[in-house]
C-alpha positions in Angstrom: 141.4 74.6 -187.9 144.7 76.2 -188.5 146.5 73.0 -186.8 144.4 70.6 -189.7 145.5 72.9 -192.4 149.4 72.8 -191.4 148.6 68.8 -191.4 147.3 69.2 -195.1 150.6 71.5 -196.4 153.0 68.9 -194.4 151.4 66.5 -196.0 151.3 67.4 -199.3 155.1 68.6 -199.0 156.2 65.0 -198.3 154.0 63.1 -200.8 155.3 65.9 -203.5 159.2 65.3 -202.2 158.2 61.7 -202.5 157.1 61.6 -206.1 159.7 63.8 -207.3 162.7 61.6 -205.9 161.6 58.5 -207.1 160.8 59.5 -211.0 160.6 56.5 -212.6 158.2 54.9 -210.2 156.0 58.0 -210.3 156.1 58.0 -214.4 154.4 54.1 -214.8 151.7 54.8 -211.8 151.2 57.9 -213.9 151.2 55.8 -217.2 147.8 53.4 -216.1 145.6 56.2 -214.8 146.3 58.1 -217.9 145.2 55.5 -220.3 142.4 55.0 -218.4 141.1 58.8 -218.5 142.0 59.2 -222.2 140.1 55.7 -222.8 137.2 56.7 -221.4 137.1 60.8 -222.0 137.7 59.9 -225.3 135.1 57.9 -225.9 132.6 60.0 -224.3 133.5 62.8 -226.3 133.3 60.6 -229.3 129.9 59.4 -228.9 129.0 63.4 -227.6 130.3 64.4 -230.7 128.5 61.6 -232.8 125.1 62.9 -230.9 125.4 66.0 -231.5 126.3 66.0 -235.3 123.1 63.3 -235.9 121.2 65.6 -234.3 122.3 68.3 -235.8 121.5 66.9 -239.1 117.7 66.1 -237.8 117.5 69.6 -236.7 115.7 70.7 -240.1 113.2 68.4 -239.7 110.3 68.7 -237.3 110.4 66.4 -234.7 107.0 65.0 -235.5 107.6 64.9 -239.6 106.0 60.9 -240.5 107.2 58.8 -243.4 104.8 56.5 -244.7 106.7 53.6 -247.0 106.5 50.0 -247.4 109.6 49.7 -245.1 110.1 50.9 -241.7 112.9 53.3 -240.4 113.2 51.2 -237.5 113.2 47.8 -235.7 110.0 45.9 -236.7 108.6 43.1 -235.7 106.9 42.6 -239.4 109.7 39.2 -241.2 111.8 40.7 -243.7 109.8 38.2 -246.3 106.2 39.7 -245.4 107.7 42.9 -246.1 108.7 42.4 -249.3 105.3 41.6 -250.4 104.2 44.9 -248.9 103.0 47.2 -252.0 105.0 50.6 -253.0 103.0 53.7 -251.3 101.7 55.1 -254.7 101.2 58.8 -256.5 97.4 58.1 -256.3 97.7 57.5 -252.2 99.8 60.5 -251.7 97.2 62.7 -253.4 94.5 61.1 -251.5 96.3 62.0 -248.3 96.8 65.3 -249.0 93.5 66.0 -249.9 92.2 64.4 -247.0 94.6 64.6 -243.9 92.7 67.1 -241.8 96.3 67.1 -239.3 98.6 67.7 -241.6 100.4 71.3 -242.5 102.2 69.6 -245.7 102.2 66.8 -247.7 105.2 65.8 -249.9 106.0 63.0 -252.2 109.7 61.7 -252.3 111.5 58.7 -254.6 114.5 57.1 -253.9 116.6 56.4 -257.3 120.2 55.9 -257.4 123.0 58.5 -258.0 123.2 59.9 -261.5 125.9 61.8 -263.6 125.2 65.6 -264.2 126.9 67.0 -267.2 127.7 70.8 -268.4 129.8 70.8 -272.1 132.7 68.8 -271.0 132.5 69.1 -267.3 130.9 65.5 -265.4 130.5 64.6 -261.9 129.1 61.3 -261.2 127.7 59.8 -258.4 125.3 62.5 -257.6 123.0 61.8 -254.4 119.4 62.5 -256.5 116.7 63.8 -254.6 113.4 63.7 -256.7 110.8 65.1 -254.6 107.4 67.0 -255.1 107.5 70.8 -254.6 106.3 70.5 -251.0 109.6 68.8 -249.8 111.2 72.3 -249.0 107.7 73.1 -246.6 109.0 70.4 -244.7 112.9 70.5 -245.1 114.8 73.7 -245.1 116.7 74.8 -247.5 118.6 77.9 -248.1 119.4 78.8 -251.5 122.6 81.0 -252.2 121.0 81.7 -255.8 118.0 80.8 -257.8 115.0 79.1 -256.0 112.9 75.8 -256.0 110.7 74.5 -258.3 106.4 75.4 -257.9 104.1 73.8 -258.1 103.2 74.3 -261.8 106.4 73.0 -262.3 106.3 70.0 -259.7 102.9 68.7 -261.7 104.1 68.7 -265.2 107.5 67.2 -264.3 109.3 69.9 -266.0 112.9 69.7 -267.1 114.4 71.8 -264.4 116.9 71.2 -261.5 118.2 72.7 -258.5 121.8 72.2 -257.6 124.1 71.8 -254.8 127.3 74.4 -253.7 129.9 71.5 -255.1 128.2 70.6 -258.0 127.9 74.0 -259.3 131.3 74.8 -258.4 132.4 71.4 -260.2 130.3 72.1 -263.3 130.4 76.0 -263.7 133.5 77.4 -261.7 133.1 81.2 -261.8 130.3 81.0 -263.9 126.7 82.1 -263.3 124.8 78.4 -263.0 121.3 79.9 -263.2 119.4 78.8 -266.5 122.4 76.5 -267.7 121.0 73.8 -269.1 122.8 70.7 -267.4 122.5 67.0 -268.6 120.9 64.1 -266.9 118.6 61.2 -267.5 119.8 61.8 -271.4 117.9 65.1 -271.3 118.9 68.5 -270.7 117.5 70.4 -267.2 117.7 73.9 -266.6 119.2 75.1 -263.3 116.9 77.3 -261.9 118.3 77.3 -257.8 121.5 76.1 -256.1 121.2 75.6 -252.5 123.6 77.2 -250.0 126.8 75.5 -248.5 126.1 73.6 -245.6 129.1 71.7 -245.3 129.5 67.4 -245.3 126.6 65.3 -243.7 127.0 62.6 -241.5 126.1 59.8 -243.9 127.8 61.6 -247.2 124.4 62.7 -248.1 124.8 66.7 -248.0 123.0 69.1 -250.0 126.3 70.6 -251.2 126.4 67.3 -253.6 123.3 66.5 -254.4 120.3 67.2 -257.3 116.8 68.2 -256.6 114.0 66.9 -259.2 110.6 67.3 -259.6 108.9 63.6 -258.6 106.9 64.0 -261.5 109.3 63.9 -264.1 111.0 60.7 -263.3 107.5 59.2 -263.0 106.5 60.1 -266.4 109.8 58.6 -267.0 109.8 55.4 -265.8 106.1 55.2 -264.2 104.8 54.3 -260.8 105.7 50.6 -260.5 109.2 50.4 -261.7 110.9 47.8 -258.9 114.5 49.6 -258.5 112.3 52.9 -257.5 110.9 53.1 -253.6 108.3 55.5 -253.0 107.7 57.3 -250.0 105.2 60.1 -248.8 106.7 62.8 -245.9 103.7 64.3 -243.9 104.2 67.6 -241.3 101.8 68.0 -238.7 100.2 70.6 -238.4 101.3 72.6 -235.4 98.7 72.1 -232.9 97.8 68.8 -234.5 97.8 65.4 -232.1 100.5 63.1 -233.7 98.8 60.1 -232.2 95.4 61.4 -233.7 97.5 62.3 -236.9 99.2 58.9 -237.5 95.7 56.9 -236.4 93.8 58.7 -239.6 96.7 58.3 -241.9 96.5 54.4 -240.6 92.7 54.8 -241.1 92.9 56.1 -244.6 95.5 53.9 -245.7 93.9 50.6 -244.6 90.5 51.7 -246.5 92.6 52.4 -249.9 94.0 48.9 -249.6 91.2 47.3 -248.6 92.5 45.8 -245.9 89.9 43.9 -243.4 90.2 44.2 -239.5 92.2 41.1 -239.0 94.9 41.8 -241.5 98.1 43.7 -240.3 98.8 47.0 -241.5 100.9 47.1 -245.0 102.6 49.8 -245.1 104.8 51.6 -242.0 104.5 55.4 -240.5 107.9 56.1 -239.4 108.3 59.3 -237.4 111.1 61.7 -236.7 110.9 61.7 -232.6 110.7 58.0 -232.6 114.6 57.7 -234.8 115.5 60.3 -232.3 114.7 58.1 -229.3 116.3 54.9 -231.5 119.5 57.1 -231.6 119.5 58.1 -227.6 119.1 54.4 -227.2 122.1 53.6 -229.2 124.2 56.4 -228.0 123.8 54.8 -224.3 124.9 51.5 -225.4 128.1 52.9 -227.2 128.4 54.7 -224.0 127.8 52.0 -221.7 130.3 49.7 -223.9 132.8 52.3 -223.7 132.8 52.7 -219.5 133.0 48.6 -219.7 136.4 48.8 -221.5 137.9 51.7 -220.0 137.0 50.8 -216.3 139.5 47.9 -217.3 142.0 50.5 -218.2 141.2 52.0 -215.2 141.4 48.9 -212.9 144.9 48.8 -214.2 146.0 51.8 -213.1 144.5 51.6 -209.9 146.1 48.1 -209.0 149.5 50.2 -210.1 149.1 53.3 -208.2 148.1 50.5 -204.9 151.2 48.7 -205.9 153.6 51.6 -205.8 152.2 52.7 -202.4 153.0 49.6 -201.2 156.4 49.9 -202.2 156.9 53.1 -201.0 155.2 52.4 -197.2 157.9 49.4 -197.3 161.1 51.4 -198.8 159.9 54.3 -195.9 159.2 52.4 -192.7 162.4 53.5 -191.1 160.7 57.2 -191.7 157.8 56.6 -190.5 158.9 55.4 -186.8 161.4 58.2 -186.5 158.3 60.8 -187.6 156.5 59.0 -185.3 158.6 58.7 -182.2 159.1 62.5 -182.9 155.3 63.6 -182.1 153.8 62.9 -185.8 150.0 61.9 -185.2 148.4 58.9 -186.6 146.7 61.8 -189.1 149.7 62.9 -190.8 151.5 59.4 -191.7 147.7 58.9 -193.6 147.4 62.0 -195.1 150.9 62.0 -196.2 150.9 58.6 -198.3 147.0 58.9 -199.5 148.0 62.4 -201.0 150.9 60.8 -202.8 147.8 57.9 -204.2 145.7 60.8 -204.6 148.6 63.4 -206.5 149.2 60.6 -208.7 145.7 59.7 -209.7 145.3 63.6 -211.0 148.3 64.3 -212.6 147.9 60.6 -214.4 144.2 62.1 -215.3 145.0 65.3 -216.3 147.9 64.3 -218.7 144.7 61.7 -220.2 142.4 64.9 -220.5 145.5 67.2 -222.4 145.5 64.2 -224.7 141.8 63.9 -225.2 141.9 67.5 -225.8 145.0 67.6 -228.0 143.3 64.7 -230.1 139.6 66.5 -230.5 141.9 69.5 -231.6 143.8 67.4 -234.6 140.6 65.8 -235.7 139.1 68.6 -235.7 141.4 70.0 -238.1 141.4 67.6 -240.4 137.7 66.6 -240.3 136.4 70.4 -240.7 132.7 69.2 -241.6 132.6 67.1 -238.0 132.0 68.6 -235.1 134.0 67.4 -232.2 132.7 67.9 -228.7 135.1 68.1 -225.6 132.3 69.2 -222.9 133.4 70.6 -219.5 131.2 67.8 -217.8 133.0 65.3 -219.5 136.3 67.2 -218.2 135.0 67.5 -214.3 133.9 64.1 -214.5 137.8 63.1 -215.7 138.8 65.0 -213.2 136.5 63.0 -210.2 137.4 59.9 -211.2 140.5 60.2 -211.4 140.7 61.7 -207.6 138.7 59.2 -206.8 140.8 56.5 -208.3 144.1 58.0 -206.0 141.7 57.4 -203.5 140.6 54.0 -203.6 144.2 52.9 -204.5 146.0 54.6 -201.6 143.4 54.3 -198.3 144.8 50.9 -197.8 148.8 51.5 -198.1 148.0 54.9 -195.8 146.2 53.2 -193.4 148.7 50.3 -192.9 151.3 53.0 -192.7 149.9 55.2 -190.2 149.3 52.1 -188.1 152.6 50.9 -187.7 154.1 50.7 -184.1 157.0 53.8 -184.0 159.6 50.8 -182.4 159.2 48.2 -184.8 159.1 50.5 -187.8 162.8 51.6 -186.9 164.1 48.3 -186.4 162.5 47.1 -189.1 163.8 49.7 -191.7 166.8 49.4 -190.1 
């Protein structure tokens, strides 16, 4: 055992001699390995980082939360123009599933308008993401409120005037003053701010709660009624929690198809979408950008590896005078192969290592200037820089070491001579 170590130290003292005399030639084997760690690293901890923040953003929602709509959240096999003729899931249907749904905890009511201007006295901010929803929506979503409250039920029914507000708008509108029961104006009539939800920092798609308006649904129906075409309706359903969300989404099927009238050989009109099933869309598109990025960096990779074989080569040739007189000395097969495949091998890390500090430099920087994002450098993702990069050395060197530790002692001196 102690003879193999002393090998191993030898060893690595001539492949570390070896890099650090020829500088040049160590810095561009370095240079291909390097891209090819920071290539791929990188975009693993991109897409990690992209994972986690969609995810993160789902996390409020219960995994089994169902949208019913005329439109489906995901890939359908339904033609764009058969959809179209689909009917808008209406006020009536919604309060016939709520009454009805024996599964569900909550039922909620949601309709998708586009951004408005909010106005206090002089102060504007436009381009407002407007949530009108039915008082149930915070049953199903959280929300934390740093002042104020949501509007009840009493209030949800009538369509009252009121509005709850995000951190940035009521910063925008009031400054240091107290937002609660300002009257703010919108939809050329004034609301009174009765809540404004706690800062929760930037979403993924630009859709936070710091910048957005909550109304009730039943004002903006009384506005501009049920059927209005720019206007898409959409009903949120939680499951209860020991409900069957196979069972649950067969009765709300069930239900729907007997509102519509729809007869046994006519395909469903309307779509359930549910929370799990984006979840496993998202996994599946988070392998692809991760199976994409391997394909480009293992080229980056290939690179490297073709230079770190390349420079062995070069070295085994500039050294073959060496390696007779080591070997007519006593040096073993063993130690000519150990000596040049831990030169390969040193290489291959240091080249990975300098690609991780930049991975790591680079989630630090973004990180700093993207504040709401949260970047992910994992120590898997490190480790598994680490591996292939030693395994890269590896591959690259075993066939330079073993043509140099087979070389005849005799014609290695003459022929380095």
């Amino acid at each position: 055992m102690f003879v193999y170590l002393r090998l191993l130290k030898e060893s690595f003292s001539f492949a570390f001699n070896a890099l650090r005399n020829n500088k040049l030639r160590t810095f561009l084997s370095l240079l291909g390995v390097t891209i090819g760690i920071f290539s791929i690293i990188a975009v693993l901890a991109a897409v990690d980082s992209l994972d986690k923040n969609i995810k993160s953003q789902l996390s409020s929602l219960d995994s089994n939360t169902m949208y019913l709509a005329r439109f489906s959240f995901g890939p359908t096999d339904v033609p764009r123009w058969k959809r179209q003729q689909f009917d808008k899931v209406n006020f009536n249907e919604y309060n016939y599933l709520k009454d009805n749904l024996t599964g569900a905890e909550h039922v909620a009511y949601q309709l998708f308008v586009r951004p408005e201007s909010v106005r206090y006295e002089s102060e504007v901010v436009s381009n407002v993401n407007t949530v009108v929803v039915s008082h149930q929506f915070t049953d199903i979503q959280t929300l934390e409120f740093s002042k104020g409250r949501f509007y009840n039920e009493a209030e949800s029914n009538s369509g009252k005037p009121v509005i709850v507000i995000g951190d940035e708008i009521a910063n925008s509108l009031f400054g240091d003053l107290e937002p609660l029961g300002k009257r703010v104006r919108l939809y050329g009539q004034k609301f009174t701010v009765i809540g404004v939800v706690k800062k929760e920092g930037s979403g993924l798609f630009g859709d936070s709660n710091d910048v957005s308006i909550f109304l009730p649904a039943n004002f903006v129906r009384n506005r501009y009624g049920d059927n209005n075409r720019n206007i898409n309706n959409i009903v949120i359903i939680k499951p209860k929690p020991d409900a069957d969300i196979d069972e649950l989404k067969a009765e709300v099927t069930q239900i729907m198809r007997n509102r519509r009238g729809l007869k046994p050989n006519e395909i469903n009109t309307f779509f359930i979408s549910v929370i799990s099933g984006l979840k496993d869309a998202i996994d599946s598109i988070i392998g692809s950008m991760n199976f994409i990025g391997w394909l480009i960096s293992l080229f980056s990779l290939l690179v490297g590896g073709f230079g770190i074989a390349n420079i062995m080569f070069v070295s085994v040739k500039e050294r073959t005078n060496l390696i007779g007189i080591q070997k007519s000395l006593g040096a073993k097969n063993k130690f000519i192969l150990f000596q040049f495949l831990f030169e390969a091998v040193i290489l291959a890390i240091v080249g990975g290592l300098v690609g991780l500090l930049m991975v790591w430099l680079g989630t630090m920087v973004a990180s700093n200037i993207a504040t709401d994002f949260d970047f992910v450098l994992s120590p898997q993702n490190m480790l598994l820089g680490f591996s292939i990069s030693s395994i890269i050395g590896l591959i690259s060197g075993v066939i330079p070491a073993l043509r140099a530790s087979r070389l005849d002692p005799v014609e290695a001196i003459r022929t380095g001579m």
